[in-house]
CSV table of C-alpha atoms in Angstrom, one decimal:
chain,number,residue,atom,x,y,z
A,1,UNK,CA,-66.1,19.4,93.9
A,2,UNK,CA,-68.3,21.1,91.6
A,3,UNK,CA,-70.8,19.3,88.9
A,4,UNK,CA,-69.6,20.1,85.5
A,5,UNK,CA,-66.8,20.8,83.6
A,6,UNK,CA,-67.5,22.5,79.8
A,7,UNK,CA,-64.8,22.6,77.4
A,8,UNK,CA,-65.8,25.0,74.7
A,9,UNK,CA,-67.7,28.2,75.0
A,10,UNK,CA,-69.5,28.5,71.4
A,11,UNK,CA,-73.3,28.5,70.8
A,12,UNK,CA,-73.3,24.6,72.6
A,13,UNK,CA,-71.0,25.2,75.2
A,14,UNK,CA,-72.9,28.8,76.0
A,15,UNK,CA,-76.4,26.8,76.0
A,16,UNK,CA,-75.1,24.2,78.2
A,17,UNK,CA,-73.8,26.5,80.6
A,18,UNK,CA,-77.2,28.6,80.7
A,19,UNK,CA,-79.2,25.6,81.4
A,20,UNK,CA,-77.0,24.4,84.6
A,21,UNK,CA,-77.3,28.0,85.6
A,22,UNK,CA,-81.2,27.4,85.2
A,23,UNK,CA,-80.9,24.2,87.4
A,24,UNK,CA,-78.5,25.6,90.2
A,25,UNK,CA,-75.7,23.6,89.0
A,26,UNK,CA,-71.9,24.0,89.8
A,27,UNK,CA,-69.5,24.7,86.9
A,28,UNK,CA,-66.5,25.8,85.3
A,29,UNK,CA,-65.9,26.3,81.4
A,30,UNK,CA,-63.0,26.1,79.4
A,31,UNK,CA,-62.1,28.0,75.9
A,32,UNK,CA,-59.4,29.1,74.4
A,33,UNK,CA,-61.1,31.2,71.4
A,34,UNK,CA,-59.4,28.6,68.8
A,35,UNK,CA,-63.1,27.8,67.3
A,36,UNK,CA,-64.7,30.9,65.5
A,37,UNK,CA,-67.7,29.5,63.7
A,38,UNK,CA,-70.4,30.2,66.3
A,39,UNK,CA,-68.9,34.0,66.8
A,40,UNK,CA,-68.9,34.4,62.6
A,41,UNK,CA,-72.2,32.6,62.0
A,42,UNK,CA,-74.6,34.4,60.2
A,43,UNK,CA,-77.0,33.6,63.0
A,44,UNK,CA,-80.2,33.1,61.3
A,45,UNK,CA,-82.9,31.1,62.6
A,46,UNK,CA,-85.5,29.5,59.6
A,47,UNK,CA,-87.8,27.0,60.2
A,48,UNK,CA,-87.9,26.0,56.4
A,49,UNK,CA,-85.3,24.3,54.1
A,50,UNK,CA,-86.1,26.6,51.6
A,51,UNK,CA,-83.7,24.7,48.6
A,52,UNK,CA,-86.3,21.7,49.1
A,53,UNK,CA,-89.4,23.3,50.7
A,54,UNK,CA,-89.4,21.0,53.8
A,55,UNK,CA,-89.4,21.6,57.4
A,56,UNK,CA,-86.3,21.8,59.8
A,57,UNK,CA,-86.0,19.0,61.7
A,58,UNK,CA,-88.1,19.4,65.3
A,59,UNK,CA,-88.8,23.1,64.2
A,60,UNK,CA,-91.7,24.3,66.4
A,61,UNK,CA,-90.1,22.6,69.4
A,62,UNK,CA,-86.7,24.2,68.8
A,63,UNK,CA,-88.0,28.0,68.0
A,64,UNK,CA,-90.3,27.5,71.4
A,65,UNK,CA,-87.3,26.5,73.1
A,66,UNK,CA,-84.9,29.3,71.7
A,67,UNK,CA,-87.3,32.0,72.0
A,68,UNK,CA,-87.0,31.5,76.0
A,69,UNK,CA,-83.5,30.8,76.2
A,70,UNK,CA,-83.0,34.2,74.1
A,71,UNK,CA,-84.8,36.0,76.1
A,72,UNK,CA,-83.5,35.0,79.4
A,73,UNK,CA,-79.4,35.7,78.0
A,74,UNK,CA,-80.9,39.0,77.0
A,75,UNK,CA,-82.1,39.9,80.8
A,76,UNK,CA,-78.8,38.4,82.0
A,77,UNK,CA,-76.6,40.6,80.0
A,78,UNK,CA,-78.8,43.1,79.5
A,79,UNK,CA,-78.1,43.7,75.6
A,80,UNK,CA,-80.5,42.7,72.8
A,81,UNK,CA,-79.3,39.8,70.8
A,82,UNK,CA,-82.7,37.9,69.3
A,83,UNK,CA,-83.9,40.3,66.2
A,84,UNK,CA,-87.3,39.1,65.0
A,85,UNK,CA,-86.8,39.5,61.3
A,86,UNK,CA,-88.8,38.2,58.1
A,87,UNK,CA,-87.0,36.2,55.8
A,88,UNK,CA,-88.0,36.9,52.4
A,89,UNK,CA,-87.5,34.3,49.7
A,90,UNK,CA,-87.1,35.9,46.2
A,91,UNK,CA,-88.5,33.9,43.5
A,92,UNK,CA,-87.0,34.5,39.8
A,93,UNK,CA,-90.0,32.7,37.8
A,94,UNK,CA,-93.3,32.0,38.2
A,95,UNK,CA,-92.5,28.6,38.1
A,96,UNK,CA,-91.1,29.6,41.7
A,97,UNK,CA,-93.9,30.9,42.8
A,98,UNK,CA,-95.9,28.2,42.0
A,99,UNK,CA,-94.0,25.8,44.2
A,100,UNK,CA,-93.9,28.0,47.2
A,101,UNK,CA,-97.8,27.8,47.0
A,102,UNK,CA,-97.7,23.8,46.6
A,103,UNK,CA,-95.4,24.0,49.9
A,104,UNK,CA,-97.0,26.1,51.9
A,105,UNK,CA,-100.5,23.7,51.2
A,106,UNK,CA,-98.2,20.7,53.4
A,107,UNK,CA,-99.6,21.2,57.0
A,108,UNK,CA,-96.2,20.8,58.8
A,109,UNK,CA,-95.5,24.2,56.7
A,110,UNK,CA,-98.6,25.8,57.2
A,111,UNK,CA,-97.3,28.0,60.2
A,112,UNK,CA,-93.8,29.1,58.6
A,113,UNK,CA,-95.2,29.7,54.8
A,114,UNK,CA,-97.3,33.0,54.1
A,115,UNK,CA,-99.7,31.9,51.1
A,116,UNK,CA,-99.5,36.2,50.4
A,117,UNK,CA,-96.8,36.8,47.7
A,118,UNK,CA,-94.9,40.4,48.6
A,119,UNK,CA,-94.8,42.8,46.0
A,120,UNK,CA,-92.3,45.3,48.5
A,121,UNK,CA,-89.9,47.2,46.3
A,122,UNK,CA,-86.5,47.0,47.6
A,123,UNK,CA,-84.5,49.9,46.3
A,124,UNK,CA,-81.2,48.1,45.1
A,125,UNK,CA,-83.1,44.7,44.1
A,126,UNK,CA,-85.1,44.1,41.1
A,127,UNK,CA,-87.6,41.2,42.1
A,128,UNK,CA,-90.2,41.4,39.2
A,129,UNK,CA,-91.4,38.2,40.7
A,130,UNK,CA,-92.0,39.5,44.1
A,131,UNK,CA,-90.9,37.4,47.2
A,132,UNK,CA,-92.5,34.5,49.7
A,133,UNK,CA,-92.1,35.5,53.3
A,134,UNK,CA,-90.9,32.8,55.8
A,135,UNK,CA,-92.4,33.0,59.4
A,136,UNK,CA,-91.1,33.0,62.6
A,137,UNK,CA,-87.7,33.8,61.4
A,138,UNK,CA,-84.8,36.1,62.5
A,139,UNK,CA,-81.3,36.0,63.7
A,140,UNK,CA,-79.4,35.9,66.7
A,141,UNK,CA,-76.0,38.6,66.9
A,142,UNK,CA,-73.7,35.3,67.5
A,143,UNK,CA,-70.8,37.6,68.0
A,144,UNK,CA,-72.1,40.2,70.6
A,145,UNK,CA,-74.0,36.9,72.5
A,146,UNK,CA,-70.8,35.1,73.1
A,147,UNK,CA,-68.7,38.2,73.7
A,148,UNK,CA,-71.1,39.6,76.6
A,149,UNK,CA,-72.1,36.1,78.0
A,150,UNK,CA,-68.3,35.0,78.1
A,151,UNK,CA,-67.8,38.5,79.8
A,152,UNK,CA,-70.6,37.6,82.4
A,153,UNK,CA,-69.3,34.0,83.2
A,154,UNK,CA,-65.9,35.4,83.9
A,155,UNK,CA,-66.8,37.9,86.2
A,156,UNK,CA,-68.5,35.0,88.0
A,157,UNK,CA,-65.6,32.7,87.9
A,158,UNK,CA,-66.9,30.6,85.6
A,159,UNK,CA,-64.6,30.7,82.4
A,160,UNK,CA,-61.3,30.0,82.2
A,161,UNK,CA,-60.0,31.5,78.9
A,162,UNK,CA,-57.0,28.6,78.1
A,163,UNK,CA,-56.4,25.8,76.0
A,164,UNK,CA,-57.6,22.3,77.5
A,165,UNK,CA,-55.2,20.0,78.3
A,166,UNK,CA,-56.8,16.4,78.0
A,167,UNK,CA,-53.3,14.7,79.2
A,168,UNK,CA,-54.1,16.1,82.4
A,169,UNK,CA,-58.1,15.0,82.6
A,170,UNK,CA,-57.9,12.1,85.4
A,171,UNK,CA,-60.8,9.7,85.7
A,172,UNK,CA,-62.4,7.6,88.6
A,173,UNK,CA,-65.6,6.0,89.1
A,174,UNK,CA,-67.6,8.9,90.6
A,175,UNK,CA,-65.8,12.0,89.6
A,176,UNK,CA,-63.3,13.4,87.2
A,177,UNK,CA,-60.0,15.7,87.9
A,178,UNK,CA,-58.7,18.2,85.8
A,179,UNK,CA,-55.5,20.0,87.4
A,180,UNK,CA,-57.4,21.6,90.7
A,181,UNK,CA,-60.7,21.0,89.3
A,182,UNK,CA,-63.0,17.9,90.5
A,183,UNK,CA,-66.2,17.5,88.9
A,184,UNK,CA,-68.9,15.1,88.6
A,185,UNK,CA,-69.2,15.3,84.6
A,186,UNK,CA,-67.3,16.6,81.9
A,187,UNK,CA,-69.1,18.1,78.7
A,188,UNK,CA,-66.9,18.4,75.4
A,189,UNK,CA,-68.4,21.5,73.1
A,190,UNK,CA,-65.7,22.0,71.2
A,191,UNK,CA,-67.3,22.1,67.7
A,192,UNK,CA,-65.0,21.3,65.1
A,193,UNK,CA,-62.5,21.6,67.8
A,194,UNK,CA,-63.3,18.0,68.5
A,195,UNK,CA,-60.8,16.4,65.7
A,196,UNK,CA,-58.3,17.3,69.1
A,197,UNK,CA,-60.4,15.3,71.2
A,198,UNK,CA,-58.7,11.7,72.0
A,199,UNK,CA,-61.7,10.5,73.9
A,200,UNK,CA,-64.4,11.3,71.4
A,201,UNK,CA,-62.5,12.1,67.9
A,202,UNK,CA,-63.7,8.8,66.3
A,203,UNK,CA,-67.1,10.5,65.7
A,204,UNK,CA,-67.7,11.4,62.2
A,205,UNK,CA,-67.6,15.0,62.2
A,206,UNK,CA,-67.0,16.4,59.3
A,207,UNK,CA,-66.9,20.2,59.1
A,208,UNK,CA,-68.2,22.0,56.5
A,209,UNK,CA,-66.3,25.4,56.1
A,210,UNK,CA,-68.5,28.4,54.8
A,211,UNK,CA,-66.7,32.0,54.1
A,212,UNK,CA,-69.0,35.2,54.8
A,213,UNK,CA,-68.9,38.7,53.7
A,214,UNK,CA,-69.8,42.5,55.6
A,215,UNK,CA,-70.5,44.7,52.4
A,216,UNK,CA,-71.4,48.3,52.7
A,217,UNK,CA,-73.8,48.8,50.0
A,218,UNK,CA,-75.5,52.5,50.5
A,219,UNK,CA,-78.3,52.3,47.7
A,220,UNK,CA,-79.5,48.9,49.3
A,221,UNK,CA,-82.8,49.5,51.1
A,222,UNK,CA,-83.2,46.9,53.1
A,223,UNK,CA,-85.2,46.0,56.7
A,224,UNK,CA,-85.8,42.3,56.2
A,225,UNK,CA,-83.6,39.4,55.2
A,226,UNK,CA,-83.2,38.4,51.8
A,227,UNK,CA,-82.6,35.0,51.2
A,228,UNK,CA,-81.6,33.0,47.6
A,229,UNK,CA,-78.6,31.3,46.9
A,230,UNK,CA,-77.5,33.5,49.4
A,231,UNK,CA,-78.6,35.4,52.5
A,232,UNK,CA,-78.2,39.3,52.8
A,233,UNK,CA,-78.6,40.4,56.3
A,234,UNK,CA,-79.0,44.2,57.5
A,235,UNK,CA,-77.1,45.4,60.0
A,236,UNK,CA,-77.5,48.9,60.0
A,237,UNK,CA,-75.6,52.0,58.7
A,238,UNK,CA,-75.8,50.7,54.9
A,239,UNK,CA,-73.9,47.4,56.1
A,240,UNK,CA,-74.7,43.9,55.6
A,241,UNK,CA,-74.1,40.7,56.1
A,242,UNK,CA,-74.2,37.9,53.2
A,243,UNK,CA,-73.2,34.8,53.1
A,244,UNK,CA,-72.5,31.6,53.2
A,245,UNK,CA,-70.4,29.3,51.2
A,246,UNK,CA,-70.0,25.5,51.5
A,247,UNK,CA,-66.8,23.8,51.1
A,248,UNK,CA,-66.6,20.0,52.3
A,249,UNK,CA,-63.2,19.6,51.6
A,250,UNK,CA,-61.2,22.9,52.9
A,251,UNK,CA,-61.0,22.4,56.7
A,252,UNK,CA,-58.9,26.2,57.2
A,253,UNK,CA,-60.6,28.8,58.8
A,254,UNK,CA,-58.9,31.4,56.4
A,255,UNK,CA,-60.9,33.1,53.6
A,256,UNK,CA,-60.3,32.1,49.8
A,257,UNK,CA,-59.9,33.7,46.9
A,258,UNK,CA,-62.2,30.9,45.6
A,259,UNK,CA,-64.7,31.6,48.2
A,260,UNK,CA,-64.7,35.4,47.6
A,261,UNK,CA,-65.6,35.1,43.6
A,262,UNK,CA,-68.6,32.7,44.7
A,263,UNK,CA,-70.0,35.2,47.1
A,264,UNK,CA,-69.5,38.5,44.7
A,265,UNK,CA,-71.4,36.3,42.2
A,266,UNK,CA,-74.1,35.5,44.0
A,267,UNK,CA,-74.5,39.1,45.3
A,268,UNK,CA,-74.6,40.2,42.0
A,269,UNK,CA,-77.4,37.9,41.3
A,270,UNK,CA,-79.5,39.7,43.4
A,271,UNK,CA,-78.4,43.1,43.8
A,272,UNK,CA,-78.6,46.0,41.1
A,273,UNK,CA,-76.7,48.2,43.2
A,274,UNK,CA,-73.1,48.6,43.7
A,275,UNK,CA,-71.4,47.5,47.1
A,276,UNK,CA,-68.2,47.1,48.7
A,277,UNK,CA,-66.6,44.2,50.8
A,278,UNK,CA,-65.9,45.6,54.2
A,279,UNK,CA,-64.8,42.3,56.1
A,280,UNK,CA,-64.4,38.8,54.5
A,281,UNK,CA,-64.2,36.0,57.1
A,282,UNK,CA,-64.5,32.2,57.1
A,283,UNK,CA,-65.0,29.3,59.6
A,284,UNK,CA,-65.5,25.6,59.9
A,285,UNK,CA,-68.8,24.0,60.9
A,286,UNK,CA,-69.2,21.3,62.7
A,287,UNK,CA,-71.7,19.2,60.5
A,288,UNK,CA,-72.6,15.5,60.3
A,289,UNK,CA,-73.2,13.6,57.3
A,290,UNK,CA,-76.5,12.7,58.6
A,291,UNK,CA,-77.6,16.5,59.5
A,292,UNK,CA,-78.1,15.4,63.4
A,293,UNK,CA,-76.2,16.6,66.3
A,294,UNK,CA,-74.0,14.5,68.5
A,295,UNK,CA,-75.2,14.1,72.0
A,296,UNK,CA,-74.6,11.6,74.7
A,297,UNK,CA,-72.0,9.6,77.0
A,298,UNK,CA,-68.8,8.2,75.9
A,299,UNK,CA,-69.3,4.2,75.6
A,300,UNK,CA,-66.1,3.6,77.7
A,301,UNK,CA,-65.3,6.5,79.8
A,302,UNK,CA,-67.8,7.3,82.5
A,303,UNK,CA,-69.2,10.7,82.9
A,304,UNK,CA,-67.8,12.1,79.6
A,305,UNK,CA,-70.1,13.8,77.5
A,306,UNK,CA,-70.8,15.4,74.4
A,307,UNK,CA,-72.9,18.1,72.8
A,308,UNK,CA,-71.7,18.9,69.3
A,309,UNK,CA,-72.8,18.4,65.4
A,310,UNK,CA,-75.0,21.4,65.9
A,311,UNK,CA,-73.8,22.1,62.0
A,312,UNK,CA,-75.7,25.2,60.2
A,313,UNK,CA,-78.2,25.5,62.4
A,314,UNK,CA,-76.5,25.9,65.9
A,315,UNK,CA,-79.0,29.3,66.8
A,316,UNK,CA,-81.5,27.0,66.4
A,317,UNK,CA,-80.5,23.9,67.9
A,318,UNK,CA,-78.3,24.8,70.8
A,319,UNK,CA,-81.0,25.4,73.4
A,320,UNK,CA,-83.1,22.2,72.8
A,321,UNK,CA,-80.2,20.0,72.3
A,322,UNK,CA,-78.4,21.6,76.0
A,323,UNK,CA,-81.8,20.6,77.4
A,324,UNK,CA,-82.1,17.1,76.0
A,325,UNK,CA,-78.1,16.1,77.4
A,326,UNK,CA,-78.5,17.9,80.5
A,327,UNK,CA,-81.9,15.4,80.9
A,328,UNK,CA,-80.2,12.7,79.5
A,329,UNK,CA,-77.4,13.2,82.2
A,330,UNK,CA,-79.2,14.6,85.3
A,331,UNK,CA,-82.8,12.7,84.8
A,332,UNK,CA,-81.8,10.1,82.9
A,333,UNK,CA,-84.4,10.4,80.1
A,334,UNK,CA,-83.1,8.5,77.0
A,335,UNK,CA,-81.9,10.5,73.9
A,336,UNK,CA,-83.4,10.5,70.8
A,337,UNK,CA,-81.8,7.6,68.9
A,338,UNK,CA,-81.2,10.0,65.7
A,339,UNK,CA,-78.9,12.4,67.8
A,340,UNK,CA,-77.6,9.5,70.2
A,341,UNK,CA,-73.7,9.0,69.5
A,342,UNK,CA,-74.1,5.6,70.2
A,343,UNK,CA,-75.5,5.2,66.2
A,344,UNK,CA,-71.6,5.5,65.7
A,345,UNK,CA,-70.4,3.1,68.3
A,346,UNK,CA,-69.3,0.7,65.6
A,347,UNK,CA,-66.5,3.5,64.4
A,348,UNK,CA,-64.7,3.3,67.9
């Protein structure tokens, strides 16, 4: 008898697994690597929605929790995954500068938006109007995080790399049985793969396809993340990650010519140097229309829980949401109504 089964081991599943380890709970995870959105994600954490100059929901709390979470992970896997890196918002006009200063006067944005304009010259980018600096930002190398953490879990025999067969899940009043495993609870953290889950597929997980590049640009001298209509993130060795597109119709994980064209056009709006596309990849983010995660227990099936819908901000959201779900299950602390799946009970 173990405490938990976790289905899915992207950012959400890893965050919940680590929360269980911190609380001395036993578990087994299942992952068939069918969902790649966590692994290919840009991995940025940014407390400000730069399009609308508004604070990300609960940004301060999420950043504080995430900081501790990734430090613990780094110790465990003996690898750096969290890179504190400024995000510079390139300005295209005086009006954009003025909008920045107006936003930085808002009390909730004061800790996150620097009031000093940055006029640093980066080789390969023309920016006559300068930049605004977002504070408390950076990125997590999600590919390294997932690969290393999976290795850690496999070494401890906490992770099984196989497809989860829902038909073999048996439920009773005080536990669930899956093949040879008996557990008190099961948490589904499957990302967009939730649509194959017979218990939770009623939930409105829309999914938003994103396409990204790795580019090589030897003439681009950049040591910060530049964010405009796309982000440009330095990886070292003249390589940069660039993204991302948003497609609400296509739910496949295959790169497209349409996405490629869009990214190339946007890169050319920012860079004044040549670049070469080294890699082009795509994934489907687990997004929800109301832009809030999906947490909670199944209305009809006892001991079945979900941790999903982290959307475009999984790096920031996952650690905090894992703790919220753990406290809900173990300590009976109610979930915030805006993230509780009870808000969609009428869909069942």
